[in-house]
Amino acid sequence: MKLTRKQVLAKAKASDLESVKKLNCWGCSLTDISIFTQMANIEVLTLSVNNISSLSSLAGCLSLCELYLRKNNIPTLSELSHLRPLTRLRVLWLAENPCCGTDSSQYRLTVLRCLPRLLKLDNQVVTEDELALALMEGEEVTTPPGSVQNQLSTNGLPDAETENDSLNYNMEETNKIREELGMKPLSRDKFPSLSSPSTRENKPSMKKTHTLDAVLLLLNDLDEEELLVVHTATQNRLQTYTIGSEMLLDSLKTRKTPEIQH
C-alpha cells in the first residue's frame, strides 16, 4: 500500500506537507513511503508494524529526530546508509526486522557504527562505552547495490574515472584536514588508485592509511558533543596499547636482568 498526500494530511490534520512535524502511521500495511521525499520538515515519524523494505525515501528528511520502524521488512542493514545524512536523528527503533539477524550484540554495534549520533536504539539508551566498542567492532555498512544514491554517485561515468575523481577530491580534503591538525600532507602515492597499478594492487599495506583518512575527514562534520565521544573512544583504544607496551617493557626487563648479573 502506498502512503498518499491525502492520507498524510488527514492523519496530521495539516493543510500542507511542509508543515507536518509529527506523523503516526503504525500498522497501515505500507509498502511505499515515497511521499517522504516531499516532507523535509518531519521530526518524529512512526512507521512500525508495516511492510516497508526500503529507507531511501527518508534520506532527505533532515529534520528527523525520532524514527520508529519496528516490525517491518527491512532486509539488510545496508538500508541504514540512507539515514546517514540525518544528523539530527537521535532515536531509532529497528527491532524485529529481518536485517536484525540472530546476533543481537553484533547487530547493535553495527547500527551504532553507522549512526553514532544515536542516543537510544530499540528503546535502550546508548552508552559511551557501547559507542566506543561499536566504532571498533561494528561492521561497516555500505550503500545498497542499485540504490538511487549509488547510481547518482557514478553520474554515468566509467567506474575507473569516477573512482579517480572521488579519490582526487579525497586527497585534497584529507590533506587540508591534516594541515589544520598540524600533520604533514600525504603524497599522491599514498592513494592507490591515483598511482601506479603496482601500488594500487598493494591494498593490505594501505588499509591503515585509508582508515586514518576516513577518520580525519569525518572530524569536520562533528560537533563538540560528538568530538567528546570520539575522544573517549580514542582514550579507550590507546589504553589497550599502553597496557600492551607496559607488559612488553616488563618482559624485556625480566630478560635483561639475568644478563646483567652474569
mmCIF file with all atom_site columns, C-alpha atoms in Angstrom, residues 53-184:
data_model
loop_
_atom_site.group_PDB
_atom_site.id
_atom_site.type_symbol
_atom_site.label_atom_id
_atom_site.label_alt_id
_atom_site.label_comp_id
_atom_site.label_asym_id
_atom_site.label_entity_id
_atom_site.label_seq_id
_atom_site.pdbx_PDB_ins_code
_atom_site.Cartn_x
_atom_site.Cartn_y
_atom_site.Cartn_z
_atom_site.occupancy
_atom_site.B_iso_or_equiv
_atom_site.pdbx_formal_charge
_atom_site.auth_seq_id
_atom_site.auth_comp_id
_atom_site.auth_asym_id
_atom_site.auth_atom_id
_atom_site.pdbx_PDB_model_num
ATOM 1   C CA . SER A 1 53  ? 11.576 -2.720  2.794   1.00 0.00 ? 53  SER A CA 1
ATOM 2   C CA . SER A 1 54  ? 13.481 0.410   1.709   1.00 0.00 ? 54  SER A CA 1
ATOM 3   C CA . LEU A 1 55  ? 14.513 3.551   3.602   1.00 0.00 ? 55  LEU A CA 1
ATOM 4   C CA . SER A 1 56  ? 15.732 5.511   0.586   1.00 0.00 ? 56  SER A CA 1
ATOM 5   C CA . SER A 1 57  ? 12.733 7.869   0.709   1.00 0.00 ? 57  SER A CA 1
ATOM 6   C CA . LEU A 1 58  ? 13.834 9.108   4.155   1.00 0.00 ? 58  LEU A CA 1
ATOM 7   C CA . ALA A 1 59  ? 17.268 10.341  3.064   1.00 0.00 ? 59  ALA A CA 1
ATOM 8   C CA . GLY A 1 60  ? 16.016 13.893  2.613   1.00 0.00 ? 60  GLY A CA 1
ATOM 9   C CA . CYS A 1 61  ? 14.169 14.159  5.950   1.00 0.00 ? 61  CYS A CA 1
ATOM 10  C CA . LEU A 1 62  ? 16.978 16.190  7.500   1.00 0.00 ? 62  LEU A CA 1
ATOM 11  C CA . SER A 1 63  ? 14.917 17.370  10.480  1.00 0.00 ? 63  SER A CA 1
ATOM 12  C CA . LEU A 1 64  ? 14.069 13.833  11.608  1.00 0.00 ? 64  LEU A CA 1
ATOM 13  C CA . CYS A 1 65  ? 14.868 13.261  15.299  1.00 0.00 ? 65  CYS A CA 1
ATOM 14  C CA . GLU A 1 66  ? 12.902 10.111  16.108  1.00 0.00 ? 66  GLU A CA 1
ATOM 15  C CA . LEU A 1 67  ? 12.166 7.189   13.772  1.00 0.00 ? 67  LEU A CA 1
ATOM 16  C CA . TYR A 1 68  ? 10.181 4.085   14.697  1.00 0.00 ? 68  TYR A CA 1
ATOM 17  C CA . LEU A 1 69  ? 10.464 1.145   12.273  1.00 0.00 ? 69  LEU A CA 1
ATOM 18  C CA . ARG A 1 70  ? 9.781  -1.891  14.459  1.00 0.00 ? 70  ARG A CA 1
ATOM 19  C CA . LYS A 1 71  ? 8.253  -4.928  12.702  1.00 0.00 ? 71  LYS A CA 1
ATOM 20  C CA . ASN A 1 72  ? 8.816  -4.121  9.029   1.00 0.00 ? 72  ASN A CA 1
ATOM 21  C CA . ASN A 1 73  ? 10.529 -5.992  6.168   1.00 0.00 ? 73  ASN A CA 1
ATOM 22  C CA . ILE A 1 74  ? 13.852 -4.153  6.032   1.00 0.00 ? 74  ILE A CA 1
ATOM 23  C CA . PRO A 1 75  ? 16.137 -6.842  4.551   1.00 0.00 ? 75  PRO A CA 1
ATOM 24  C CA . THR A 1 76  ? 19.668 -5.664  5.359   1.00 0.00 ? 76  THR A CA 1
ATOM 25  C CA . LEU A 1 77  ? 21.452 -3.085  7.477   1.00 0.00 ? 77  LEU A CA 1
ATOM 26  C CA . SER A 1 78  ? 22.697 -1.545  4.231   1.00 0.00 ? 78  SER A CA 1
ATOM 27  C CA . GLU A 1 79  ? 19.414 0.370   4.224   1.00 0.00 ? 79  GLU A CA 1
ATOM 28  C CA . LEU A 1 80  ? 20.776 2.383   7.151   1.00 0.00 ? 80  LEU A CA 1
ATOM 29  C CA . SER A 1 81  ? 23.116 4.152   4.733   1.00 0.00 ? 81  SER A CA 1
ATOM 30  C CA . HIS A 1 82  ? 20.080 6.206   3.686   1.00 0.00 ? 82  HIS A CA 1
ATOM 31  C CA . LEU A 1 83  ? 19.838 7.536   7.243   1.00 0.00 ? 83  LEU A CA 1
ATOM 32  C CA . ARG A 1 84  ? 23.425 8.788   7.453   1.00 0.00 ? 84  ARG A CA 1
ATOM 33  C CA . PRO A 1 85  ? 22.562 12.290  6.183   1.00 0.00 ? 85  PRO A CA 1
ATOM 34  C CA . LEU A 1 86  ? 20.059 12.675  9.051   1.00 0.00 ? 86  LEU A CA 1
ATOM 35  C CA . THR A 1 87  ? 22.398 14.389  11.519  1.00 0.00 ? 87  THR A CA 1
ATOM 36  C CA . ARG A 1 88  ? 19.576 15.182  13.965  1.00 0.00 ? 88  ARG A CA 1
ATOM 37  C CA . LEU A 1 89  ? 18.399 11.580  14.306  1.00 0.00 ? 89  LEU A CA 1
ATOM 38  C CA . ARG A 1 90  ? 18.741 10.569  17.965  1.00 0.00 ? 90  ARG A CA 1
ATOM 39  C CA . VAL A 1 91  ? 16.140 7.811   18.468  1.00 0.00 ? 91  VAL A CA 1
ATOM 40  C CA . LEU A 1 92  ? 15.752 4.733   16.254  1.00 0.00 ? 92  LEU A CA 1
ATOM 41  C CA . TRP A 1 93  ? 13.625 1.633   16.842  1.00 0.00 ? 93  TRP A CA 1
ATOM 42  C CA . LEU A 1 94  ? 14.536 -1.040  14.283  1.00 0.00 ? 94  LEU A CA 1
ATOM 43  C CA . ALA A 1 95  ? 13.965 -4.284  16.191  1.00 0.00 ? 95  ALA A CA 1
ATOM 44  C CA . GLU A 1 96  ? 12.017 -7.221  14.725  1.00 0.00 ? 96  GLU A CA 1
ATOM 45  C CA . ASN A 1 97  ? 13.149 -6.610  11.144  1.00 0.00 ? 97  ASN A CA 1
ATOM 46  C CA . PRO A 1 98  ? 14.916 -9.262  9.004   1.00 0.00 ? 98  PRO A CA 1
ATOM 47  C CA . CYS A 1 99  ? 18.040 -7.058  8.991   1.00 0.00 ? 99  CYS A CA 1
ATOM 48  C CA . CYS A 1 100 ? 18.483 -7.542  12.748  1.00 0.00 ? 100 CYS A CA 1
ATOM 49  C CA . GLY A 1 101 ? 19.620 -11.155 12.267  1.00 0.00 ? 101 GLY A CA 1
ATOM 50  C CA . THR A 1 102 ? 20.234 -13.547 15.145  1.00 0.00 ? 102 THR A CA 1
ATOM 51  C CA . ASP A 1 103 ? 23.295 -11.913 16.724  1.00 0.00 ? 103 ASP A CA 1
ATOM 52  C CA . SER A 1 104 ? 21.693 -9.055  18.664  1.00 0.00 ? 104 SER A CA 1
ATOM 53  C CA . SER A 1 105 ? 25.019 -7.806  20.030  1.00 0.00 ? 105 SER A CA 1
ATOM 54  C CA . GLN A 1 106 ? 26.731 -7.520  16.638  1.00 0.00 ? 106 GLN A CA 1
ATOM 55  C CA . TYR A 1 107 ? 23.588 -6.016  15.126  1.00 0.00 ? 107 TYR A CA 1
ATOM 56  C CA . ARG A 1 108 ? 23.570 -3.266  17.720  1.00 0.00 ? 108 ARG A CA 1
ATOM 57  C CA . LEU A 1 109 ? 27.278 -2.493  17.301  1.00 0.00 ? 109 LEU A CA 1
ATOM 58  C CA . THR A 1 110 ? 26.876 -2.289  13.520  1.00 0.00 ? 110 THR A CA 1
ATOM 59  C CA . VAL A 1 111 ? 23.906 0.085   13.727  1.00 0.00 ? 111 VAL A CA 1
ATOM 60  C CA . LEU A 1 112 ? 25.778 2.350   16.157  1.00 0.00 ? 112 LEU A CA 1
ATOM 61  C CA . ARG A 1 113 ? 28.878 2.383   13.986  1.00 0.00 ? 113 ARG A CA 1
ATOM 62  C CA . CYS A 1 114 ? 26.748 3.515   11.050  1.00 0.00 ? 114 CYS A CA 1
ATOM 63  C CA . LEU A 1 115 ? 24.723 6.015   13.099  1.00 0.00 ? 115 LEU A CA 1
ATOM 64  C CA . PRO A 1 116 ? 26.996 7.108   16.000  1.00 0.00 ? 116 PRO A CA 1
ATOM 65  C CA . ARG A 1 117 ? 24.800 10.102  16.864  1.00 0.00 ? 117 ARG A CA 1
ATOM 66  C CA . LEU A 1 118 ? 22.000 7.897   18.222  1.00 0.00 ? 118 LEU A CA 1
ATOM 67  C CA . LEU A 1 119 ? 21.163 8.338   21.898  1.00 0.00 ? 119 LEU A CA 1
ATOM 68  C CA . LYS A 1 120 ? 18.627 5.498   22.013  1.00 0.00 ? 120 LYS A CA 1
ATOM 69  C CA . LEU A 1 121 ? 18.381 2.345   19.886  1.00 0.00 ? 121 LEU A CA 1
ATOM 70  C CA . ASP A 1 122 ? 15.469 -0.098  20.190  1.00 0.00 ? 122 ASP A CA 1
ATOM 71  C CA . ASN A 1 123 ? 14.274 1.647   23.348  1.00 0.00 ? 123 ASN A CA 1
ATOM 72  C CA . GLN A 1 124 ? 17.667 1.187   25.045  1.00 0.00 ? 124 GLN A CA 1
ATOM 73  C CA . VAL A 1 125 ? 19.962 4.098   25.892  1.00 0.00 ? 125 VAL A CA 1
ATOM 74  C CA . VAL A 1 126 ? 23.296 4.127   24.052  1.00 0.00 ? 126 VAL A CA 1
ATOM 75  C CA . THR A 1 127 ? 26.240 4.350   26.468  1.00 0.00 ? 127 THR A CA 1
ATOM 76  C CA . GLU A 1 128 ? 29.612 5.908   25.734  1.00 0.00 ? 128 GLU A CA 1
ATOM 77  C CA . ASP A 1 129 ? 31.378 2.585   26.286  1.00 0.00 ? 129 ASP A CA 1
ATOM 78  C CA . GLU A 1 130 ? 28.994 0.857   23.903  1.00 0.00 ? 130 GLU A CA 1
ATOM 79  C CA . LEU A 1 131 ? 29.552 3.503   21.248  1.00 0.00 ? 131 LEU A CA 1
ATOM 80  C CA . ALA A 1 132 ? 33.329 3.250   21.652  1.00 0.00 ? 132 ALA A CA 1
ATOM 81  C CA . LEU A 1 133 ? 33.089 -0.524  21.174  1.00 0.00 ? 133 LEU A CA 1
ATOM 82  C CA . ALA A 1 134 ? 30.831 -0.058  18.144  1.00 0.00 ? 134 ALA A CA 1
ATOM 83  C CA . LEU A 1 135 ? 33.358 2.212   16.454  1.00 0.00 ? 135 LEU A CA 1
ATOM 84  C CA . MET A 1 136 ? 35.953 -0.546  16.802  1.00 0.00 ? 136 MET A CA 1
ATOM 85  C CA . GLU A 1 137 ? 33.956 -3.759  16.331  1.00 0.00 ? 137 GLU A CA 1
ATOM 86  C CA . GLY A 1 138 ? 30.798 -2.806  14.437  1.00 0.00 ? 138 GLY A CA 1
ATOM 87  C CA . GLU A 1 139 ? 30.661 -3.863  10.788  1.00 0.00 ? 139 GLU A CA 1
ATOM 88  C CA . GLU A 1 140 ? 30.850 -1.259  8.047   1.00 0.00 ? 140 GLU A CA 1
ATOM 89  C CA . VAL A 1 141 ? 27.518 -0.503  6.378   1.00 0.00 ? 141 VAL A CA 1
ATOM 90  C CA . THR A 1 142 ? 27.642 0.153   2.636   1.00 0.00 ? 142 THR A CA 1
ATOM 91  C CA . THR A 1 143 ? 25.081 1.669   0.274   1.00 0.00 ? 143 THR A CA 1
ATOM 92  C CA . PRO A 1 144 ? 22.728 -0.980  -1.155  1.00 0.00 ? 144 PRO A CA 1
ATOM 93  C CA . PRO A 1 145 ? 23.626 -2.031  -4.751  1.00 0.00 ? 145 PRO A CA 1
ATOM 94  C CA . GLY A 1 146 ? 21.406 -0.371  -7.343  1.00 0.00 ? 146 GLY A CA 1
ATOM 95  C CA . SER A 1 147 ? 20.140 2.284   -4.934  1.00 0.00 ? 147 SER A CA 1
ATOM 96  C CA . VAL A 1 148 ? 19.483 5.829   -6.105  1.00 0.00 ? 148 VAL A CA 1
ATOM 97  C CA . GLN A 1 149 ? 22.424 7.111   -4.059  1.00 0.00 ? 149 GLN A CA 1
ATOM 98  C CA . ASN A 1 150 ? 24.725 4.583   -5.668  1.00 0.00 ? 150 ASN A CA 1
ATOM 99  C CA . GLN A 1 151 ? 23.520 5.455   -9.165  1.00 0.00 ? 151 GLN A CA 1
ATOM 100 C CA . LEU A 1 152 ? 23.844 9.195   -8.604  1.00 0.00 ? 152 LEU A CA 1
ATOM 101 C CA . SER A 1 153 ? 27.375 8.819   -7.279  1.00 0.00 ? 153 SER A CA 1
ATOM 102 C CA . THR A 1 154 ? 28.598 7.380   -10.585 1.00 0.00 ? 154 THR A CA 1
ATOM 103 C CA . ASN A 1 155 ? 26.948 10.122  -12.654 1.00 0.00 ? 155 ASN A CA 1
ATOM 104 C CA . GLY A 1 156 ? 27.119 7.923   -15.732 1.00 0.00 ? 156 GLY A CA 1
ATOM 105 C CA . LEU A 1 157 ? 30.925 7.837   -15.778 1.00 0.00 ? 157 LEU A CA 1
ATOM 106 C CA . PRO A 1 158 ? 33.069 4.710   -16.119 1.00 0.00 ? 158 PRO A CA 1
ATOM 107 C CA . ASP A 1 159 ? 33.985 3.118   -12.799 1.00 0.00 ? 159 ASP A CA 1
ATOM 108 C CA . ALA A 1 160 ? 37.691 3.890   -13.057 1.00 0.00 ? 160 ALA A CA 1
ATOM 109 C CA . GLU A 1 161 ? 37.098 7.538   -13.967 1.00 0.00 ? 161 GLU A CA 1
ATOM 110 C CA . THR A 1 162 ? 34.594 8.028   -11.162 1.00 0.00 ? 162 THR A CA 1
ATOM 111 C CA . GLU A 1 163 ? 36.960 6.425   -8.675  1.00 0.00 ? 163 GLU A CA 1
ATOM 112 C CA . ASN A 1 164 ? 39.810 8.712   -9.695  1.00 0.00 ? 164 ASN A CA 1
ATOM 113 C CA . ASP A 1 165 ? 37.638 11.833  -9.401  1.00 0.00 ? 165 ASP A CA 1
ATOM 114 C CA . SER A 1 166 ? 36.482 10.741  -5.962  1.00 0.00 ? 166 SER A CA 1
ATOM 115 C CA . LEU A 1 167 ? 39.992 9.959   -4.749  1.00 0.00 ? 167 LEU A CA 1
ATOM 116 C CA . ASN A 1 168 ? 41.356 13.238  -6.095  1.00 0.00 ? 168 ASN A CA 1
ATOM 117 C CA . TYR A 1 169 ? 38.783 15.049  -4.001  1.00 0.00 ? 169 TYR A CA 1
ATOM 118 C CA . ASN A 1 170 ? 39.509 12.741  -1.067  1.00 0.00 ? 170 ASN A CA 1
ATOM 119 C CA . MET A 1 171 ? 43.220 13.501  -1.268  1.00 0.00 ? 171 MET A CA 1
ATOM 120 C CA . GLU A 1 172 ? 42.698 17.270  -1.306  1.00 0.00 ? 172 GLU A CA 1
ATOM 121 C CA . GLU A 1 173 ? 40.207 17.252  1.552   1.00 0.00 ? 173 GLU A CA 1
ATOM 122 C CA . THR A 1 174 ? 42.267 14.846  3.648   1.00 0.00 ? 174 THR A CA 1
ATOM 123 C CA . ASN A 1 175 ? 45.417 16.920  3.281   1.00 0.00 ? 175 ASN A CA 1
ATOM 124 C CA . LYS A 1 176 ? 43.510 20.078  4.153   1.00 0.00 ? 176 LYS A CA 1
ATOM 125 C CA . ILE A 1 177 ? 42.377 18.487  7.417   1.00 0.00 ? 177 ILE A CA 1
ATOM 126 C CA . ARG A 1 178 ? 45.843 17.098  8.137   1.00 0.00 ? 178 ARG A CA 1
ATOM 127 C CA . GLU A 1 179 ? 47.318 20.594  7.746   1.00 0.00 ? 179 GLU A CA 1
ATOM 128 C CA . GLU A 1 180 ? 44.728 22.028  10.136  1.00 0.00 ? 180 GLU A CA 1
ATOM 129 C CA . LEU A 1 181 ? 45.767 19.401  12.688  1.00 0.00 ? 181 LEU A CA 1
ATOM 130 C CA . GLY A 1 182 ? 49.447 20.184  12.198  1.00 0.00 ? 182 GLY A CA 1
ATOM 131 C CA . MET A 1 183 ? 50.167 16.958  10.325  1.00 0.00 ? 183 MET A CA 1
ATOM 132 C CA . LYS A 1 184 ? 52.187 16.514  7.156   1.00 0.00 ? 184 LYS A CA 1
#
